[in-house]
Amino acid sequence: MYKITKPTLLLDKKKAIQNIKQMAAKAKASGVKYRPHFKTHFSKEIGEWYREQGVTSITVSSIDMAVYFASHGWKDITIAFPVNVLQIDVLKHLAKQVTLGLVVDSLDTMNLVHSEISDTVDIYIKIDTGYHRVGIWHENVAEVQALATAIKKPHKFKGLLAHFGHTYIETKKENITSIYNYGVKALNTLRNELSNDLIISIGDTPSCSIVENFKNIDEIRPGNLVFYDVMQTEIGSCGYDKIAVCLAAPVVAIYPDKSEVVVHAGAVHLSKDRLQDAAGQSYFGQVVELQEKSWSKPLEGCHVKSLSQEHGKITLSKDQMAKIKIGDVLGILPVHSCLTANLMKEYMTIRGEKIGTMNG
Amino acid sequence: MYKITKPTLLLDKKKAIQNIKQMAAKAKASGVKYRPHFKTHFSKEIGEWYREQGVTSITVSSIDMAVYFASHGWKDITIAFPVNVLQIDVLKHLAKQVTLGLVVDSLDTMNLVHSEISDTVDIYIKIDTGYHRVGIWHENVAEVQALATAIKKPHKFKGLLAHFGHTYIETKKENITSIYNYGVKALNTLRNELSNDLIISIGDTPSCSIVENFKNIDEIRPGNLVFYDVMQTEIGSCGYDKIAVCLAAPVVAIYPDKSEVVVHAGAVHLSKDRLQDAAGQSYFGQVVELQEKSWSKPLEGCHVKSLSQEHGKITLSKDQMAKIKIGDVLGILPVHSCLTANLMKEYMTIRGEKIGTMNG
């Protein structure tokens, strides 16, 4: 096996491709477009794995990310984030290069897009169906209509876009399905009021993982599922066997009396995203054993108890404690793979191949 | 003023230099060495501001950070993190270039340092005085003595090193002073058992900010105080006027009915470190108004309520809500400046000068 000497984000390419394939197949079976969100992996190389599955349209979360993927051959990019009008010059340029989708929920923004961008842009109106982060509340039909009226040539009112982000705090399939059904119904009701030419685009990995057949929608944009993570296992989107990234963390201190070890893996590697265990205790990742070109399932009684900037404190079971040595490397399945990938800036596949991202 | 178009970490150089100067003066008045922790800023250029205040010895939190600062002229570097023995080859090389301080709390590690590093290294035994993250518990005198005995030539047993990290959850000066006093007493008791030639080195910004005269210690290693942050104001280490970094965040969506705006400033900019307000609600930063070459004090009734990967949701007061427009830029004082600096990778001074870091 390759040699780990410091915190390293391991990537099981086979699992990631399997996750992509599975969603691509599901989308195809339902007749919806799969426009994956690339904010999870940030990587031109990983982008190619999607291309091999027939994906040609993508979603990103920032204008800079759109520029990065446009420069690596992607020709159909939706920026699923409210338009940052201060970067309108960059958008003007992008609109000349690619089929650019912009998400809008305000008249001021739409007017600025009209006055500054002369090439056609696909406009999606962002609709809130319960997450309450961004978008126009789906029942405010008049507001949606007023905004729709402001979308004029050369731009195209392409569709209604929603993100059911409130699925991320659920842990029961029926609750996730119910959020999904409510959202899809709301979006269809709204489409009926506007125009049947509009597409309906939805996001969120939990819905897309749990719902078996997509009906009455046209496009799905899940991103996280390429890697999944511990949060998604808690939600019920996947099993541990589908998690495709694992932080390799050198053991730097051992405290048998406390059943604790300290690893070089802190908030600058994993992020401070956390979950709570059954006893209400926060934890920052699940501990696994690294194996030749793989890793184990989570070790029972072992978890990442606290993080500081560079330190990770791990509680180990008696069995694990008995065999651990300074200089061993433990694996940590991250709570939130998107933030971990952003911090780590590159991956190493379990075959020892380095994969870069837009961050490094 | 310089033009902000996307999330940008503003740095008030004058405040940062004032913070450095103040600590350098306090250390000098107490006759202790100021060995600042550079894990807060990660920047060779900011390092030079310390050099101008007479600082020649520094602290870092990883071997890679030691390599970075060594390559920028620092000749006396302590790595205040348990030795990652998997990078021993890098340490071997560093020990030839600089006065290298290593922190050890295990015999296995010390034996490996002996077998692999032939140039002299200053060894500090890490002592736990209550934080319980790393180190040998200060009352385990026999364990400390056994480790001390294992430190042989060419290496030098330089001192006892502690980090009173448990001050970070306190908000009362008397509690912080009491943690400091307990720790200093414990370290002195231990030094008396070992050798009076040893130095005592302590860290933590709260103690170093609050204690007026350092007695019976030899070295202080605070880092955060170059920038401070909202967490440190909560602890009582500083007032808001001393916070030297502020994230400039473009307003991308406005919801008057909810008194909310959404800014481009998420977990990939600020980190997920959070605090709780008086009502027990989490918040991720304090909102300020950006001014010509400065920023205001925190705006009353305004705070960062939630963060996702790229979105920050901000609650605004009625007054602020009435005047905010899409494309305005709000300032956010970070909860934890070290993690924000790590994520942002570069600074822009309020005079428009870019400053890089080891990350970009």
PDB file of N, CA and C in Angstrom, chain A residues 111-146:
ATOM      1  N   ASN A 111     -33.468  42.298 -12.917  1.00  0.00           N
ATOM      2  CA  ASN A 111     -33.277  43.518 -13.710  1.00  0.00           C
ATOM      3  C   ASN A 111     -31.805  43.743 -14.011  1.00  0.00           C
ATOM      4  N   LEU A 112     -30.970  43.454 -13.046  1.00  0.00           N
ATOM      5  CA  LEU A 112     -29.532  43.626 -13.260  1.00  0.00           C
ATOM      6  C   LEU A 112     -29.007  42.627 -14.299  1.00  0.00           C
ATOM      7  N   VAL A 113     -29.500  41.398 -14.228  1.00  0.00           N
ATOM      8  CA  VAL A 113     -29.111  40.398 -15.236  1.00  0.00           C
ATOM      9  C   VAL A 113     -29.481  40.930 -16.626  1.00  0.00           C
ATOM     10  N   HIS A 114     -30.674  41.498 -16.753  1.00  0.00           N
ATOM     11  CA  HIS A 114     -31.095  42.065 -18.049  1.00  0.00           C
ATOM     12  C   HIS A 114     -30.186  43.199 -18.494  1.00  0.00           C
ATOM     13  N   SER A 115     -29.854  44.070 -17.578  1.00  0.00           N
ATOM     14  CA  SER A 115     -29.090  45.242 -18.013  1.00  0.00           C
ATOM     15  C   SER A 115     -27.622  44.911 -18.289  1.00  0.00           C
ATOM     16  N   GLU A 116     -27.112  43.811 -17.724  1.00  0.00           N
ATOM     17  CA  GLU A 116     -25.673  43.542 -17.850  1.00  0.00           C
ATOM     18  C   GLU A 116     -25.319  42.365 -18.761  1.00  0.00           C
ATOM     19  N   ILE A 117     -26.218  41.395 -18.884  1.00  0.00           N
ATOM     20  CA  ILE A 117     -25.857  40.183 -19.645  1.00  0.00           C
ATOM     21  C   ILE A 117     -26.659  40.130 -20.939  1.00  0.00           C
ATOM     22  N   SER A 118     -25.940  40.147 -22.062  1.00  0.00           N
ATOM     23  CA  SER A 118     -26.657  40.209 -23.336  1.00  0.00           C
ATOM     24  C   SER A 118     -26.788  38.840 -24.007  1.00  0.00           C
ATOM     25  N   ASP A 119     -25.989  37.865 -23.575  1.00  0.00           N
ATOM     26  CA  ASP A 119     -26.156  36.510 -24.105  1.00  0.00           C
ATOM     27  C   ASP A 119     -27.255  35.795 -23.304  1.00  0.00           C
ATOM     28  N   THR A 120     -27.918  34.856 -23.978  1.00  0.00           N
ATOM     29  CA  THR A 120     -29.032  34.147 -23.327  1.00  0.00           C
ATOM     30  C   THR A 120     -28.583  33.380 -22.078  1.00  0.00           C
ATOM     31  N   VAL A 121     -29.364  33.542 -21.028  1.00  0.00           N
ATOM     32  CA  VAL A 121     -29.143  32.788 -19.792  1.00  0.00           C
ATOM     33  C   VAL A 121     -30.448  32.077 -19.448  1.00  0.00           C
ATOM     34  N   ASP A 122     -30.335  30.830 -18.967  1.00  0.00           N
ATOM     35  CA  ASP A 122     -31.526  30.120 -18.479  1.00  0.00           C
ATOM     36  C   ASP A 122     -31.812  30.589 -17.055  1.00  0.00           C
ATOM     37  N   ILE A 123     -33.009  31.080 -16.854  1.00  0.00           N
ATOM     38  CA  ILE A 123     -33.355  31.575 -15.513  1.00  0.00           C
ATOM     39  C   ILE A 123     -34.264  30.565 -14.808  1.00  0.00           C
ATOM     40  N   TYR A 124     -33.871  30.222 -13.605  1.00  0.00           N
ATOM     41  CA  TYR A 124     -34.702  29.387 -12.740  1.00  0.00           C
ATOM     42  C   TYR A 124     -35.184  30.265 -11.586  1.00  0.00           C
ATOM     43  N   ILE A 125     -36.468  30.225 -11.330  1.00  0.00           N
ATOM     44  CA  ILE A 125     -36.937  30.926 -10.126  1.00  0.00           C
ATOM     45  C   ILE A 125     -36.820  29.956  -8.955  1.00  0.00           C
ATOM     46  N   LYS A 126     -36.199  30.454  -7.906  1.00  0.00           N
ATOM     47  CA  LYS A 126     -35.991  29.607  -6.731  1.00  0.00           C
ATOM     48  C   LYS A 126     -37.246  29.608  -5.879  1.00  0.00           C
ATOM     49  N   ILE A 127     -37.722  28.417  -5.577  1.00  0.00           N
ATOM     50  CA  ILE A 127     -38.956  28.270  -4.806  1.00  0.00           C
ATOM     51  C   ILE A 127     -38.651  27.608  -3.463  1.00  0.00           C
ATOM     52  N   ASP A 128     -39.210  28.173  -2.419  1.00  0.00           N
ATOM     53  CA  ASP A 128     -39.068  27.615  -1.067  1.00  0.00           C
ATOM     54  C   ASP A 128     -40.263  26.718  -0.785  1.00  0.00           C
ATOM     55  N   THR A 129     -39.987  25.446  -0.495  1.00  0.00           N
ATOM     56  CA  THR A 129     -41.101  24.538  -0.164  1.00  0.00           C
ATOM     57  C   THR A 129     -41.020  24.067   1.289  1.00  0.00           C
ATOM     58  N   GLY A 130     -40.210  24.790   2.097  1.00  0.00           N
ATOM     59  CA  GLY A 130     -40.182  24.426   3.513  1.00  0.00           C
ATOM     60  C   GLY A 130     -38.827  24.512   4.187  1.00  0.00           C
ATOM     61  N   TYR A 131     -37.759  24.654   3.388  1.00  0.00           N
ATOM     62  CA  TYR A 131     -36.428  24.729   3.985  1.00  0.00           C
ATOM     63  C   TYR A 131     -36.182  26.123   4.559  1.00  0.00           C
ATOM     64  N   HIS A 132     -36.798  27.126   3.927  1.00  0.00           N
ATOM     65  CA  HIS A 132     -36.729  28.512   4.410  1.00  0.00           C
ATOM     66  C   HIS A 132     -35.323  29.096   4.417  1.00  0.00           C
ATOM     67  N   ARG A 133     -34.496  28.709   3.462  1.00  0.00           N
ATOM     68  CA  ARG A 133     -33.182  29.339   3.367  1.00  0.00           C
ATOM     69  C   ARG A 133     -33.251  30.442   2.310  1.00  0.00           C
ATOM     70  N   VAL A 134     -33.510  30.060   1.087  1.00  0.00           N
ATOM     71  CA  VAL A 134     -33.702  31.055   0.029  1.00  0.00           C
ATOM     72  C   VAL A 134     -34.935  30.674  -0.795  1.00  0.00           C
ATOM     73  N   GLY A 135     -35.374  31.596  -1.636  1.00  0.00           N
ATOM     74  CA  GLY A 135     -36.490  31.316  -2.534  1.00  0.00           C
ATOM     75  C   GLY A 135     -37.780  32.005  -2.133  1.00  0.00           C
ATOM     76  N   ILE A 136     -38.703  32.031  -3.091  1.00  0.00           N
ATOM     77  CA  ILE A 136     -40.030  32.603  -2.840  1.00  0.00           C
ATOM     78  C   ILE A 136     -40.920  31.470  -2.329  1.00  0.00           C
ATOM     79  N   TRP A 137     -41.670  31.745  -1.279  1.00  0.00           N
ATOM     80  CA  TRP A 137     -42.550  30.722  -0.704  1.00  0.00           C
ATOM     81  C   TRP A 137     -43.547  30.272  -1.773  1.00  0.00           C
ATOM     82  N   HIS A 138     -43.694  28.980  -1.905  1.00  0.00           N
ATOM     83  CA  HIS A 138     -44.437  28.437  -3.059  1.00  0.00           C
ATOM     84  C   HIS A 138     -45.882  28.917  -3.155  1.00  0.00           C
ATOM     85  N   GLU A 139     -46.445  29.345  -2.044  1.00  0.00           N
ATOM     86  CA  GLU A 139     -47.841  29.814  -2.088  1.00  0.00           C
ATOM     87  C   GLU A 139     -47.963  31.272  -2.542  1.00  0.00           C
ATOM     88  N   ASN A 140     -46.828  31.982  -2.602  1.00  0.00           N
ATOM     89  CA  ASN A 140     -46.868  33.381  -3.043  1.00  0.00           C
ATOM     90  C   ASN A 140     -46.868  33.450  -4.575  1.00  0.00           C
ATOM     91  N   VAL A 141     -47.958  32.990  -5.138  1.00  0.00           N
ATOM     92  CA  VAL A 141     -48.049  32.847  -6.591  1.00  0.00           C
ATOM     93  C   VAL A 141     -47.857  34.196  -7.285  1.00  0.00           C
ATOM     94  N   ALA A 142     -48.457  35.238  -6.726  1.00  0.00           N
ATOM     95  CA  ALA A 142     -48.375  36.562  -7.357  1.00  0.00           C
ATOM     96  C   ALA A 142     -46.924  37.027  -7.451  1.00  0.00           C
ATOM     97  N   GLU A 143     -46.157  36.773  -6.394  1.00  0.00           N
ATOM     98  CA  GLU A 143     -44.745  37.192  -6.391  1.00  0.00           C
ATOM     99  C   GLU A 143     -43.956  36.423  -7.452  1.00  0.00           C
ATOM    100  N   VAL A 144     -44.227  35.140  -7.554  1.00  0.00           N
ATOM    101  CA  VAL A 144     -43.549  34.335  -8.576  1.00  0.00           C
ATOM    102  C   VAL A 144     -43.942  34.844  -9.965  1.00  0.00           C
ATOM    103  N   GLN A 145     -45.213  35.129 -10.127  1.00  0.00           N
ATOM    104  CA  GLN A 145     -45.685  35.614 -11.435  1.00  0.00           C
ATOM    105  C   GLN A 145     -45.048  36.957 -11.803  1.00  0.00           C
ATOM    106  N   ALA A 146     -44.932  37.846 -10.823  1.00  0.00           N
ATOM    107  CA  ALA A 146     -44.332  39.159 -11.084  1.00  0.00           C
ATOM    108  C   ALA A 146     -42.884  38.990 -11.545  1.00  0.00           C
TER     109      ALA A 146
END
